[in-house]
Each structure stands twice: as structure tokens, then as C-alpha cells.
mmCIF file of C-alpha atoms and ligand atoms in Angstrom:
data_model
loop_
_atom_site.group_PDB
_atom_site.id
_atom_site.type_symbol
_atom_site.label_atom_id
_atom_site.label_comp_id
_atom_site.label_asym_id
_atom_site.label_seq_id
_atom_site.Cartn_x
_atom_site.Cartn_y
_atom_site.Cartn_z
ATOM 1 C CA MET A 29 104.670 105.969 66.038
ATOM 2 C CA LYS A 30 106.593 102.905 67.510
ATOM 3 C CA VAL A 31 104.460 102.298 70.596
ATOM 4 C CA ILE A 32 105.524 99.554 73.535
ATOM 5 C CA ILE A 33 102.643 97.472 75.031
ATOM 6 C CA GLY A 34 102.439 95.098 78.063
ATOM 7 C CA SER A 35 100.045 94.048 80.555
ATOM 8 C CA ASP A 36 99.362 91.536 84.009
ATOM 9 C CA HIS A 37 96.874 89.282 83.149
ATOM 10 C CA ALA A 38 94.370 91.500 84.669
ATOM 11 C CA GLY A 39 94.295 93.617 81.749
ATOM 12 C CA PHE A 40 95.360 91.148 79.157
ATOM 13 C CA SER A 41 91.931 91.059 77.394
ATOM 14 C CA MET A 42 92.460 94.765 77.135
ATOM 15 C CA LYS A 43 95.822 95.077 76.160
ATOM 16 C CA SER A 44 94.862 92.794 73.092
ATOM 17 C CA GLN A 45 91.981 95.397 72.151
ATOM 18 C CA VAL A 46 95.108 97.641 72.358
ATOM 19 C CA LYS A 47 96.608 96.519 70.479
ATOM 20 C CA THR A 48 94.105 96.170 67.308
ATOM 21 C CA VAL A 49 93.568 99.874 67.465
ATOM 22 C CA LEU A 50 97.323 100.712 67.451
ATOM 23 C CA GLU A 51 97.379 98.866 64.643
ATOM 24 C CA ASP A 52 94.549 99.949 62.720
ATOM 25 C CA MET A 53 96.204 103.581 63.482
ATOM 26 C CA GLY A 54 98.779 102.680 61.277
ATOM 27 C CA HIS A 55 101.352 102.011 64.710
ATOM 28 C CA SER A 56 104.266 99.887 64.890
ATOM 29 C CA VAL A 57 103.329 97.635 68.058
ATOM 30 C CA GLU A 58 106.041 95.844 70.302
ATOM 31 C CA ASP A 59 103.680 93.742 72.921
ATOM 32 C CA VAL A 60 105.639 92.126 75.824
ATOM 33 C CA GLY A 61 103.300 90.372 76.440
ATOM 34 C CA CYS A 62 102.101 88.788 79.155
ATOM 35 C CA HIS A 63 100.159 86.374 76.783
ATOM 36 C CA SER A 64 97.319 84.987 78.182
ATOM 37 C CA GLU A 65 94.919 85.443 81.497
ATOM 38 C CA ASP A 66 97.661 83.329 83.535
ATOM 39 C CA SER A 67 98.131 84.863 86.845
ATOM 40 C CA VAL A 68 101.692 86.865 86.686
ATOM 41 C CA ASP A 69 103.760 89.345 88.362
ATOM 42 C CA TYR A 70 102.821 92.929 86.865
ATOM 43 C CA PRO A 71 106.446 94.829 87.347
ATOM 44 C CA VAL A 72 107.521 91.979 84.942
ATOM 45 C CA TYR A 73 105.763 93.766 82.375
ATOM 46 C CA GLY A 74 105.262 97.199 83.388
ATOM 47 C CA LYS A 75 109.162 97.287 83.555
ATOM 48 C CA ALA A 76 110.218 95.929 80.305
ATOM 49 C CA VAL A 77 107.788 98.813 78.691
ATOM 50 C CA ALA A 78 109.020 101.550 80.857
ATOM 51 C CA ALA A 79 112.619 100.435 80.030
ATOM 52 C CA GLY A 80 111.730 100.934 76.185
ATOM 53 C CA VAL A 81 110.459 104.386 76.799
ATOM 54 C CA ALA A 82 113.220 105.374 79.207
ATOM 55 C CA ARG A 83 115.929 104.275 76.641
ATOM 56 C CA GLY A 84 114.640 105.478 73.440
ATOM 57 C CA GLU A 85 113.575 103.027 71.743
ATOM 58 C CA PHE A 86 109.899 103.604 71.525
ATOM 59 C CA THR A 87 107.836 106.736 70.745
ATOM 60 C CA LYS A 88 105.181 105.850 73.397
ATOM 61 C CA GLY A 89 104.158 103.329 75.881
ATOM 62 C CA ILE A 90 100.873 101.804 77.085
ATOM 63 C CA LEU A 91 100.366 99.710 79.979
ATOM 64 C CA VAL A 92 97.368 97.493 81.070
ATOM 65 C CA CYS A 93 96.413 95.587 85.174
ATOM 66 C CA GLY A 94 93.683 95.343 86.656
ATOM 67 C CA SER A 95 93.392 99.197 88.607
ATOM 68 C CA GLY A 96 96.388 100.961 86.912
ATOM 69 C CA LEU A 97 98.570 101.736 89.925
ATOM 70 C CA GLY A 98 100.601 98.908 89.998
ATOM 71 C CA MET A 99 101.812 99.427 86.027
ATOM 72 C CA SER A 100 102.168 103.277 87.554
ATOM 73 C CA MET A 101 104.164 103.108 90.509
ATOM 74 C CA ILE A 102 106.656 100.359 88.373
ATOM 75 C CA ALA A 103 107.126 102.460 85.789
ATOM 76 C CA ASN A 104 107.045 105.711 87.011
ATOM 77 C CA ARG A 105 110.439 104.845 88.633
ATOM 78 C CA PHE A 106 112.021 105.129 85.598
ATOM 79 C CA VAL A 107 114.061 108.657 84.505
ATOM 80 C CA GLY A 108 112.391 110.292 81.820
ATOM 81 C CA VAL A 109 109.117 108.341 82.017
ATOM 82 C CA ARG A 110 106.191 110.026 82.520
ATOM 83 C CA ALA A 111 103.842 107.219 83.271
ATOM 84 C CA ALA A 112 100.026 108.291 83.460
ATOM 85 C CA LEU A 113 96.848 106.650 85.036
ATOM 86 C CA CYS A 114 93.753 107.686 82.804
ATOM 87 C CA ASN A 115 91.280 106.210 82.941
ATOM 88 C CA ASP A 116 88.877 109.071 81.585
ATOM 89 C CA LEU A 117 89.415 110.780 78.449
ATOM 90 C CA TYR A 118 89.691 114.527 79.951
ATOM 91 C CA SER A 119 92.982 113.177 82.357
ATOM 92 C CA ALA A 120 94.664 111.761 78.913
ATOM 93 C CA VAL A 121 94.021 114.942 77.043
ATOM 94 C CA LEU A 122 95.751 116.804 80.304
ATOM 95 C CA SER A 123 98.235 114.282 80.695
ATOM 96 C CA ARG A 124 99.572 115.412 77.072
ATOM 97 C CA ARG A 125 98.886 118.389 76.817
ATOM 98 C CA HIS A 126 100.334 118.814 80.341
ATOM 99 C CA ASN A 127 103.041 116.684 81.561
ATOM 100 C CA ASP A 128 103.654 115.660 77.786
ATOM 101 C CA ALA A 129 102.926 112.219 79.381
ATOM 102 C CA ASN A 130 104.671 108.863 77.553
ATOM 103 C CA LEU A 131 103.332 106.269 78.917
ATOM 104 C CA LEU A 132 99.512 105.909 79.231
ATOM 105 C CA VAL A 133 98.188 103.473 82.076
ATOM 106 C CA MET A 134 94.633 101.786 82.271
ATOM 107 C CA GLY A 135 92.708 100.021 84.417
ATOM 108 C CA GLY A 136 91.397 96.619 82.697
ATOM 109 C CA ARG A 137 89.188 95.966 85.645
ATOM 110 C CA LEU A 138 87.628 100.045 85.848
ATOM 111 C CA ILE A 139 86.705 100.957 82.360
ATOM 112 C CA GLY A 140 85.520 98.947 79.365
ATOM 113 C CA ALA A 141 86.723 98.326 75.240
ATOM 114 C CA ASP A 142 85.240 101.750 74.321
ATOM 115 C CA LEU A 143 86.132 104.043 76.552
ATOM 116 C CA ALA A 144 89.950 102.105 76.383
ATOM 117 C CA ALA A 145 89.713 102.073 72.887
ATOM 118 C CA GLU A 146 88.943 106.133 73.107
ATOM 119 C CA ILE A 147 91.194 106.747 75.652
ATOM 120 C CA VAL A 148 93.775 105.365 73.146
ATOM 121 C CA ARG A 149 93.456 107.420 70.232
ATOM 122 C CA THR A 150 92.973 110.579 72.331
ATOM 123 C CA TRP A 151 96.412 110.347 73.863
ATOM 124 C CA LEU A 152 98.131 109.361 70.567
ATOM 125 C CA VAL A 153 96.740 112.353 69.197
ATOM 126 C CA THR A 154 96.883 114.730 71.630
ATOM 127 C CA GLU A 155 99.718 117.475 71.477
ATOM 128 C CA PHE A 156 102.463 118.836 74.510
ATOM 129 C CA ASP A 157 101.853 122.660 75.274
ATOM 130 C CA GLY A 158 104.771 123.490 75.959
ATOM 131 C CA GLY A 159 105.512 127.094 77.321
ATOM 132 C CA ARG A 160 104.889 126.887 81.039
ATOM 133 C CA HIS A 161 104.951 123.297 81.159
ATOM 134 C CA GLN A 162 108.126 122.294 79.483
ATOM 135 C CA GLY A 163 110.211 123.723 83.169
ATOM 136 C CA ARG A 164 107.621 121.800 85.231
ATOM 137 C CA ILE A 165 108.065 118.419 83.602
ATOM 138 C CA ALA A 166 112.050 119.003 83.262
ATOM 139 C CA GLN A 167 111.885 119.388 87.488
ATOM 140 C CA LEU A 168 110.514 115.707 87.476
ATOM 141 C CA ASP A 169 113.452 114.306 86.339
ATOM 142 C CA GLU A 170 115.917 116.571 88.820
ATOM 143 C CA VAL A 171 114.277 114.372 91.999
HETATM 144 C C1 RB5 B 219 96.136 91.687 90.037
HETATM 145 O O1 RB5 B 219 95.115 90.933 90.980
HETATM 146 C C2 RB5 B 219 96.395 93.405 90.277
HETATM 147 O O2 RB5 B 219 96.564 93.324 91.186
HETATM 148 C C3 RB5 B 219 97.078 94.478 89.075
HETATM 149 O O3 RB5 B 219 96.188 93.698 87.936
HETATM 150 C C4 RB5 B 219 96.657 95.084 89.648
HETATM 151 O O4 RB5 B 219 95.949 95.997 89.364
HETATM 152 C C5 RB5 B 219 97.827 95.788 90.534
HETATM 153 O O5 RB5 B 219 98.110 97.210 90.930
#
């Protein structure tokens, strides 16, 4: 799978760990930055990742900021992007099964590295249920 990832300074450490998890799973990873813990603006990196997913160049995207909130806000402004803020495993499962989320967001200041790794692994292998959920996600892009 081609996965594009990004973070701001508050998510930099978790993004580095996520990158290792993805590579260990055998995915191809594009990291748009940031590349240190120096303060940056989250919309810059959120836009880069969401645009890559919206254009269909990447199957999935993953974003990390401090809370996950800012990254969710910017990513969901892109038509075709379904960004899900998941700081727990059950949200990660449901975001795939019911919402066909194509972009995972996590809060680097809210959860630990081990949980984040498990969320990423679970989110990437969980399939969309389709069925009654298909028409509902289609309605998202009509707005
Ligand atoms: C950075 O301090 C913080 O505001 C940012 O990482 C994020 O949590 C914004 O939503």
C-alpha cells in the first residue's frame, strides 16, 4: 500500500514511530515532514497529506499533531478525504468498517507509542463493510 504521512512538531516523534511500523508492515511510505521538533504550522503538513490522498496518489494517509484536532480539521476540507481522529482502537476499527476512512489522525500528546502502533496496524488491515454504509459515505461528498 502507498501511504503518505505527515505531522507538526507535536506529532514528529509519533510520526517517526509510525513510519517504522509502516515499513515493518511492508508499505511504501512518503513522509512530507515535518522533520524535527522545531515549531511549525500543522495546516502546511495536513494539506500536503490530504492533497495526496484526495488526488488518489496514495491509498491512505496518516497525520499526527498534538491533539489530532487541527490535522482533522484541515484534512476534512478536501473532497474525497475521510479523515478519522482515532485515539483508541475501537474508533480505528469503526472508522474503517463504517466510514471507509482513508486518512488516520492521532494526537501525539494524547496517546503512547505502543497504542499508536496498534491503532495503525489495526486501521490498515480493517476492511470497509460497504452495504448500508456505502450510500452514507457517498453523501459526504455531496455537501
Ligand atoms: C501545537 O502546539 C498544537 O496546537 C497542534 O499540534 C495541534 O494540537 C493543533 O490542533
